């Protein structure tokens, strides 16, 4: 029998606010344990939460960018369970009436088609702290609690079970990742857990309209692992059914070392979270004006920017996609064009030389040592025949290393292209005299040796001879 | 007159007139505490050294001519308020060793005025109780007759005022916890409108109902205390940003033409005869003063106690989850995490607290949530609507505070339902979120005080203080002292 996988994703997005969601403590990563805490995030008796407005603004931006409706009156709820990293014994989250609802993303599937994936909801919540095992407590068997991360703001983005393959899941996840990093509301660091995902996976016979029993897979923290975990889980469920077994509803943990999932807790062991509205927080009322203001403040999103690059700057689809991989990259490209570069050429250089140099040195585009203005200047030197495309690459390497302007490098190193026909002609004469045999060959019909002469001339001119002039003069001379 | 019997306004005049110093007044209070505490047991913690240091600082402030109404006045507060560096137990063993790193906003405001803290007052554990019998630190006794309960949960706050162990005190009121003990101990107690006073730094019992308020010897002191603690606090999202009136300056406006509602559901046939007599006399007094009476109805009163015991316990079950032995408070020796949780909480919490945690957990559980918690919220809305409707016709409402005067220690301790019903007239006010005050209005045949409740519109504290003041001027009940 053939099976159809059905997948829904729950993505946790850690927000890039300076302070926590319900107190004024810093959200900085990697500080001394418990150094960024106060009565509120320690859950001390008597402490009360106060909502960070920035979190709401970020949530609205995320909602608008994923085609959600913004809930005019949303409610915070308590999710009750005991765990040492959860100081209050409950997590403040949203349950009924989350801030964003009923959105969607159009993802790209094979053959360039798009598919609409519905987003059920986006809600705001606080993160928990984390447990530190071992030496910290001074006992081998001891464990410590670090509450620096407690109360850090998160968005949870929940999709409908509209995804039908691991590739679709990854495509959806990448697009969501691109949007939240593009908006600047999340650093997107999956290894540090700033963007993490749980996957609900089930399978059903092809043609069926009834979903199978789902398993929830936790702890998948890279695109590669998402694909691996979903594929493993699909196969596990199919094998189970084929062997006459049944899939049970449970939470499973992905193990990145083995690439497998294993049972964490069954439905019977699932918590009863006893959600109820948090009486310490008043309902969050968001006016139409607030939503409209946020809408106006939204940056141009990747999709829109791709379209504009294609329609206004004449880029092909592939270039437009690559150049909108991140907002910083797209900004770099546009700055290069604005500084006078030809769009297609600027794009080629970014996708070629610049990407290569960035990758080789592990530099993010934001810290690229060659500014978009400098890149445009370099390209102008090619356009006005001051240097050749080949020399330009040498100049670029020097710019990357020294940060100097291209004009300065060209002048300092004497790299100005030689277009003077007299100078080039004398080089050609010398080379033809020294290679009389090849001249005869050419004239006898072996036109392939033409390349040999070009190479010799360029070599003799240290690459500075204008290739167009060289070609023209050589052709005339050789034909005699 | 003994210094320890003085009101805030009398002691303020004496301090300002340099007839007495705050150190002298504080010393007198501390001596009074030493002499009557063995019989009353109002305090969990007395802080003599800090008190005398604060009094000395207040005296310097007064010497500079900076003498606020509360500067140098020795006060005590319920042990539910966090006090930086001073142990705060909330009447529970689970917080026996808890020394807070910060103070409640309401106490900070009093301290900012120069008030002196004598210590922390006894209460029912986590404010859950109507008799002070659920405290882990012994039952406070009623200063009028020590065989009787002082009421609860702010029993220590009421008894301390009645026994002259503090000039005034702070309590909290979730279902009557200020008004009922004030009534039983013969003092004035006011529960402000929800949101009028910050809850920051007050240990939460039921967050949507809890409110801070004063217990005092008379209405003028009550106005002074309320004026000092009321106001918006950016640390409490439920505190309301409306201006705080000058409660003291409008006290003498009188009640001529004031429309007072008598909710028929509160004057039931089973009402204690002594209480009925006191209410009849109070109505007569107000009539004489020129007030008009209107019969009103609060039709959902019968459901208030049940509604309260679903909402309050649901919130409490969640609020008390943080007492897990991990970061502060009592931690039991245990092998693993689950055992540590179970043992710490089993040992740390008393029987009434456990009962309410279980009730609330049940009310919120999957499959029961709609039938209990959601339904209770709907009934709460109906009760609020009752009050809105009634207040369309009247300015204040007059009711008894409790169905009877104080009962004997041990009398209801094994019958929680009877105990819960003693708050039947106070609970609806918390559910409606409005304000109400208890003031002395008579005595039972056994010589125990009986309180009168004035219920105001939301943020109508000024009106009930005026009405209370007029009553006080026309009667002598508040001048009687317990003979302890």
GROMACS .gro file of C-alpha atoms in nm, chain A residues 194-439:
model
  246
  194UNK     CA    1   1.665   3.086   1.871
  195UNK     CA    2   1.458   2.914   1.602
  196UNK     CA    3   1.344   2.563   1.687
  197UNK     CA    4   1.076   2.330   1.573
  198UNK     CA    5   0.851   2.045   1.682
  199UNK     CA    6   0.696   1.833   1.405
  200UNK     CA    7   0.361   1.654   1.416
  201UNK     CA    8   0.381   1.360   1.178
  202UNK     CA    9   0.125   1.101   1.073
  203UNK     CA   10   0.065   0.881   0.770
  204UNK     CA   11  -0.253   0.764   0.596
  205UNK     CA   12  -0.320   0.545   0.292
  206UNK     CA   13  -0.302   0.747  -0.030
  207UNK     CA   14  -0.653   0.854  -0.122
  208UNK     CA   15  -0.778   0.850   0.236
  209UNK     CA   16  -0.928   1.164   0.383
  210UNK     CA   17  -0.886   1.057   0.746
  211UNK     CA   18  -0.555   1.148   0.906
  212UNK     CA   19  -0.362   0.880   1.088
  213UNK     CA   20  -0.262   0.904   1.456
  214UNK     CA   21   0.018   1.156   1.495
  215UNK     CA   22   0.340   1.159   1.686
  216UNK     CA   23   0.496   1.486   1.797
  217UNK     CA   24   0.872   1.502   1.747
  218UNK     CA   25   1.060   1.740   1.970
  219UNK     CA   26   1.408   1.890   1.963
  220UNK     CA   27   1.479   1.931   1.595
  221UNK     CA   28   1.726   2.214   1.567
  222UNK     CA   29   1.850   2.231   1.208
  223UNK     CA   30   1.693   2.212   0.862
  224UNK     CA   31   1.887   1.893   0.800
  225UNK     CA   32   1.755   1.732   1.119
  226UNK     CA   33   1.398   1.833   1.037
  227UNK     CA   34   1.423   1.646   0.709
  228UNK     CA   35   1.595   1.351   0.873
  229UNK     CA   36   1.355   1.330   1.168
  230UNK     CA   37   1.042   1.352   0.953
  231UNK     CA   38   1.167   1.095   0.704
  232UNK     CA   39   1.264   0.857   0.981
  233UNK     CA   40   0.930   0.902   1.152
  234UNK     CA   41   0.730   0.849   0.831
  235UNK     CA   42   0.914   0.526   0.761
  236UNK     CA   43   0.879   0.410   1.123
  237UNK     CA   44   0.504   0.460   1.112
  238UNK     CA   45   0.467   0.289   0.773
  239UNK     CA   46   0.675  -0.009   0.889
  240UNK     CA   47   0.467  -0.030   1.204
  241UNK     CA   48   0.139  -0.035   1.012
  242UNK     CA   49   0.270  -0.280   0.753
  243UNK     CA   50   0.370  -0.513   1.035
  244UNK     CA   51   0.014  -0.505   1.164
  245UNK     CA   52   0.077  -0.258   1.444
  246UNK     CA   53  -0.089   0.077   1.520
  247UNK     CA   54   0.064   0.416   1.569
  248UNK     CA   55   0.005   0.556   1.919
  249UNK     CA   56  -0.029   0.923   2.002
  250UNK     CA   57   0.289   1.019   2.183
  251UNK     CA   58   0.572   1.267   2.210
  252UNK     CA   59   0.900   1.147   2.059
  253UNK     CA   60   1.247   1.287   2.090
  254UNK     CA   61   1.478   1.317   1.789
  255UNK     CA   62   1.832   1.194   1.843
  256UNK     CA   63   2.062   1.375   1.598
  257UNK     CA   64   2.344   1.124   1.654
  258UNK     CA   65   2.148   0.821   1.538
  259UNK     CA   66   1.903   1.008   1.314
  260UNK     CA   67   1.615   0.827   1.487
  261UNK     CA   68   1.325   0.922   1.713
  262UNK     CA   69   1.235   0.754   2.041
  263UNK     CA   70   0.935   0.768   2.268
  264UNK     CA   71   0.942   1.036   2.538
  265UNK     CA   72   0.592   1.011   2.682
  266UNK     CA   73   0.262   0.857   2.581
  267UNK     CA   74  -0.076   1.029   2.558
  268UNK     CA   75  -0.166   0.885   2.899
  269UNK     CA   76   0.143   1.042   3.050
  270UNK     CA   77   0.074   1.376   2.880
  271UNK     CA   78   0.037   1.673   3.112
  272UNK     CA   79  -0.300   1.828   3.185
  273UNK     CA   80  -0.180   2.186   3.163
  274UNK     CA   81  -0.497   2.331   3.318
  275UNK     CA   82  -0.482   2.643   3.102
  276UNK     CA   83  -0.676   2.941   3.234
  277UNK     CA   84  -0.656   3.316   3.172
  278UNK     CA   85  -0.374   3.477   3.372
  279UNK     CA   86  -0.543   3.708   3.624
  280UNK     CA   87  -0.220   3.909   3.664
  281UNK     CA   88  -0.238   4.041   3.307
  282UNK     CA   89  -0.520   4.241   3.157
  283UNK     CA   90  -0.651   4.152   2.809
  284UNK     CA   91  -0.426   4.289   2.537
  285UNK     CA   92  -0.625   4.531   2.324
  286UNK     CA   93  -0.476   4.611   1.983
  287UNK     CA   94  -0.646   4.891   1.793
  288UNK     CA   95  -0.686   4.902   1.416
  289UNK     CA   96  -0.461   5.209   1.419
  290UNK     CA   97  -0.185   5.011   1.589
  291UNK     CA   98  -0.213   4.734   1.329
  292UNK     CA   99  -0.210   4.987   1.045
  293UNK     CA  100   0.092   5.165   1.186
  294UNK     CA  101   0.276   4.831   1.209
  295UNK     CA  102   0.173   4.750   0.855
  296UNK     CA  103   0.320   5.078   0.731
  297UNK     CA  104   0.642   5.014   0.923
  298UNK     CA  105   0.690   4.667   0.772
  299UNK     CA  106   0.995   4.640   0.550
  300UNK     CA  107   0.949   4.519   0.194
  301UNK     CA  108   0.933   4.142   0.235
  302UNK     CA  109   1.149   3.892   0.042
  303UNK     CA  110   0.872   3.794  -0.203
  304UNK     CA  111   0.791   4.154  -0.287
  305UNK     CA  112   1.154   4.241  -0.323
  306UNK     CA  113   1.218   3.949  -0.557
  307UNK     CA  114   0.934   4.068  -0.777
  308UNK     CA  115   1.073   4.421  -0.783
  309UNK     CA  116   1.425   4.301  -0.866
  310UNK     CA  117   1.277   4.112  -1.158
  311UNK     CA  118   1.033   4.375  -1.280
  312UNK     CA  119   1.231   4.693  -1.224
  313UNK     CA  120   1.591   4.580  -1.240
  314UNK     CA  121   1.543   4.306  -1.497
  315UNK     CA  122   1.703   4.028  -1.295
  316UNK     CA  123   1.623   3.667  -1.383
  317UNK     CA  124   1.424   3.466  -1.119
  318UNK     CA  125   1.730   3.274  -1.004
  319UNK     CA  126   1.933   3.591  -0.936
  320UNK     CA  127   1.639   3.758  -0.764
  321UNK     CA  128   1.597   3.460  -0.531
  322UNK     CA  129   1.965   3.437  -0.443
  323UNK     CA  130   1.998   3.810  -0.383
  324UNK     CA  131   1.699   3.811  -0.144
  325UNK     CA  132   1.826   3.523   0.068
  326UNK     CA  133   1.866   3.775   0.348
  327UNK     CA  134   1.766   4.135   0.396
  328UNK     CA  135   2.131   4.237   0.441
  329UNK     CA  136   2.228   4.075   0.113
  330UNK     CA  137   1.940   4.241  -0.072
  331UNK     CA  138   2.030   4.575   0.088
  332UNK     CA  139   2.392   4.530  -0.021
  333UNK     CA  140   2.283   4.457  -0.375
  334UNK     CA  141   2.054   4.758  -0.390
  335UNK     CA  142   2.317   4.987  -0.248
  336UNK     CA  143   2.556   4.868  -0.519
  337UNK     CA  144   2.298   4.944  -0.787
  338UNK     CA  145   2.217   5.280  -0.631
  339UNK     CA  146   2.588   5.369  -0.641
  340UNK     CA  147   2.578   5.337  -1.017
  341UNK     CA  148   2.644   4.969  -1.083
  342UNK     CA  149   2.463   4.780  -1.356
  343UNK     CA  150   2.210   4.552  -1.180
  344UNK     CA  151   2.300   4.232  -1.362
  345UNK     CA  152   2.677   4.293  -1.318
  346UNK     CA  153   2.648   4.389  -0.951
  347UNK     CA  154   2.437   4.076  -0.898
  348UNK     CA  155   2.694   3.856  -1.074
  349UNK     CA  156   2.977   3.996  -0.865
  350UNK     CA  157   2.783   3.946  -0.540
  351UNK     CA  158   2.688   3.590  -0.632
  352UNK     CA  159   3.043   3.524  -0.754
  353UNK     CA  160   3.345   3.697  -0.604
  354UNK     CA  161   3.180   3.839  -0.296
  355UNK     CA  162   2.995   3.522  -0.191
  356UNK     CA  163   3.312   3.321  -0.245
  357UNK     CA  164   3.519   3.559  -0.033
  358UNK     CA  165   3.253   3.571   0.237
  359UNK     CA  166   3.230   3.194   0.252
  360UNK     CA  167   3.608   3.145   0.247
  361UNK     CA  168   3.653   3.378   0.544
  362UNK     CA  169   3.328   3.301   0.726
  363UNK     CA  170   3.231   3.668   0.710
  364UNK     CA  171   2.865   3.772   0.719
  365UNK     CA  172   2.754   4.015   0.447
  366UNK     CA  173   2.695   4.278   0.717
  367UNK     CA  174   3.070   4.294   0.779
  368UNK     CA  175   3.183   4.269   0.418
  369UNK     CA  176   3.509   4.468   0.397
  370UNK     CA  177   3.423   4.586   0.046
  371UNK     CA  178   3.137   4.833   0.062
  372UNK     CA  179   2.863   4.836  -0.205
  373UNK     CA  180   2.992   5.180  -0.316
  374UNK     CA  181   3.343   5.043  -0.362
  375UNK     CA  182   3.208   4.750  -0.560
  376UNK     CA  183   3.022   4.991  -0.789
  377UNK     CA  184   3.341   5.196  -0.837
  378UNK     CA  185   3.529   4.883  -0.932
  379UNK     CA  186   3.264   4.790  -1.187
  380UNK     CA  187   3.278   5.140  -1.333
  381UNK     CA  188   3.653   5.098  -1.385
  382UNK     CA  189   3.572   4.795  -1.601
  383UNK     CA  190   3.294   4.975  -1.785
  384UNK     CA  191   3.510   5.272  -1.876
  385UNK     CA  192   3.795   5.040  -1.983
  386UNK     CA  193   4.033   5.158  -1.713
  387UNK     CA  194   4.093   4.794  -1.622
  388UNK     CA  195   3.997   4.461  -1.768
  389UNK     CA  196   3.760   4.214  -1.600
  390UNK     CA  197   4.057   3.995  -1.524
  391UNK     CA  198   4.255   4.271  -1.355
  392UNK     CA  199   3.939   4.363  -1.167
  393UNK     CA  200   3.955   4.034  -0.980
  394UNK     CA  201   4.310   4.115  -0.870
  395UNK     CA  202   4.195   4.461  -0.763
  396UNK     CA  203   3.900   4.307  -0.574
  397UNK     CA  204   4.131   4.076  -0.378
  398UNK     CA  205   4.337   4.376  -0.277
  399UNK     CA  206   4.026   4.574  -0.181
  400UNK     CA  207   3.912   4.283   0.041
  401UNK     CA  208   4.250   4.272   0.211
  402UNK     CA  209   4.328   4.641   0.249
  403UNK     CA  210   3.988   4.809   0.232
  404UNK     CA  211   4.138   5.061  -0.012
  405UNK     CA  212   3.937   5.225  -0.290
  406UNK     CA  213   3.973   5.046  -0.629
  407UNK     CA  214   4.098   5.362  -0.804
  408UNK     CA  215   4.379   5.392  -0.551
  409UNK     CA  216   4.481   5.032  -0.595
  410UNK     CA  217   4.481   5.059  -0.973
  411UNK     CA  218   4.696   5.372  -0.961
  412UNK     CA  219   4.936   5.249  -0.690
  413UNK     CA  220   5.002   4.922  -0.865
  414UNK     CA  221   5.000   5.064  -1.218
  415UNK     CA  222   4.717   4.838  -1.328
  416UNK     CA  223   4.559   5.086  -1.570
  417UNK     CA  224   4.465   4.912  -1.888
  418UNK     CA  225   4.678   4.987  -2.192
  419UNK     CA  226   4.457   5.079  -2.488
  420UNK     CA  227   4.720   5.276  -2.681
  421UNK     CA  228   4.747   5.092  -3.014
  422UNK     CA  229   5.106   5.205  -3.074
  423UNK     CA  230   5.228   5.045  -2.749
  424UNK     CA  231   5.033   4.728  -2.810
  425UNK     CA  232   5.149   4.709  -3.173
  426UNK     CA  233   5.514   4.717  -3.071
  427UNK     CA  234   5.452   4.428  -2.828
  428UNK     CA  235   5.276   4.234  -3.106
  429UNK     CA  236   5.563   4.299  -3.348
  430UNK     CA  237   5.814   4.162  -3.099
  431UNK     CA  238   5.609   3.848  -3.034
  432UNK     CA  239   5.546   3.781  -3.403
  433UNK     CA  240   5.918   3.814  -3.474
  434UNK     CA  241   6.004   3.570  -3.199
  435UNK     CA  242   5.741   3.318  -3.309
  436UNK     CA  243   5.770   3.314  -3.685
  437UNK     CA  244   5.676   2.946  -3.701
  438UNK     CA  245   5.336   3.002  -3.535
  439UNK     CA  246   5.276   3.301  -3.765
   0.00000   0.00000   0.00000
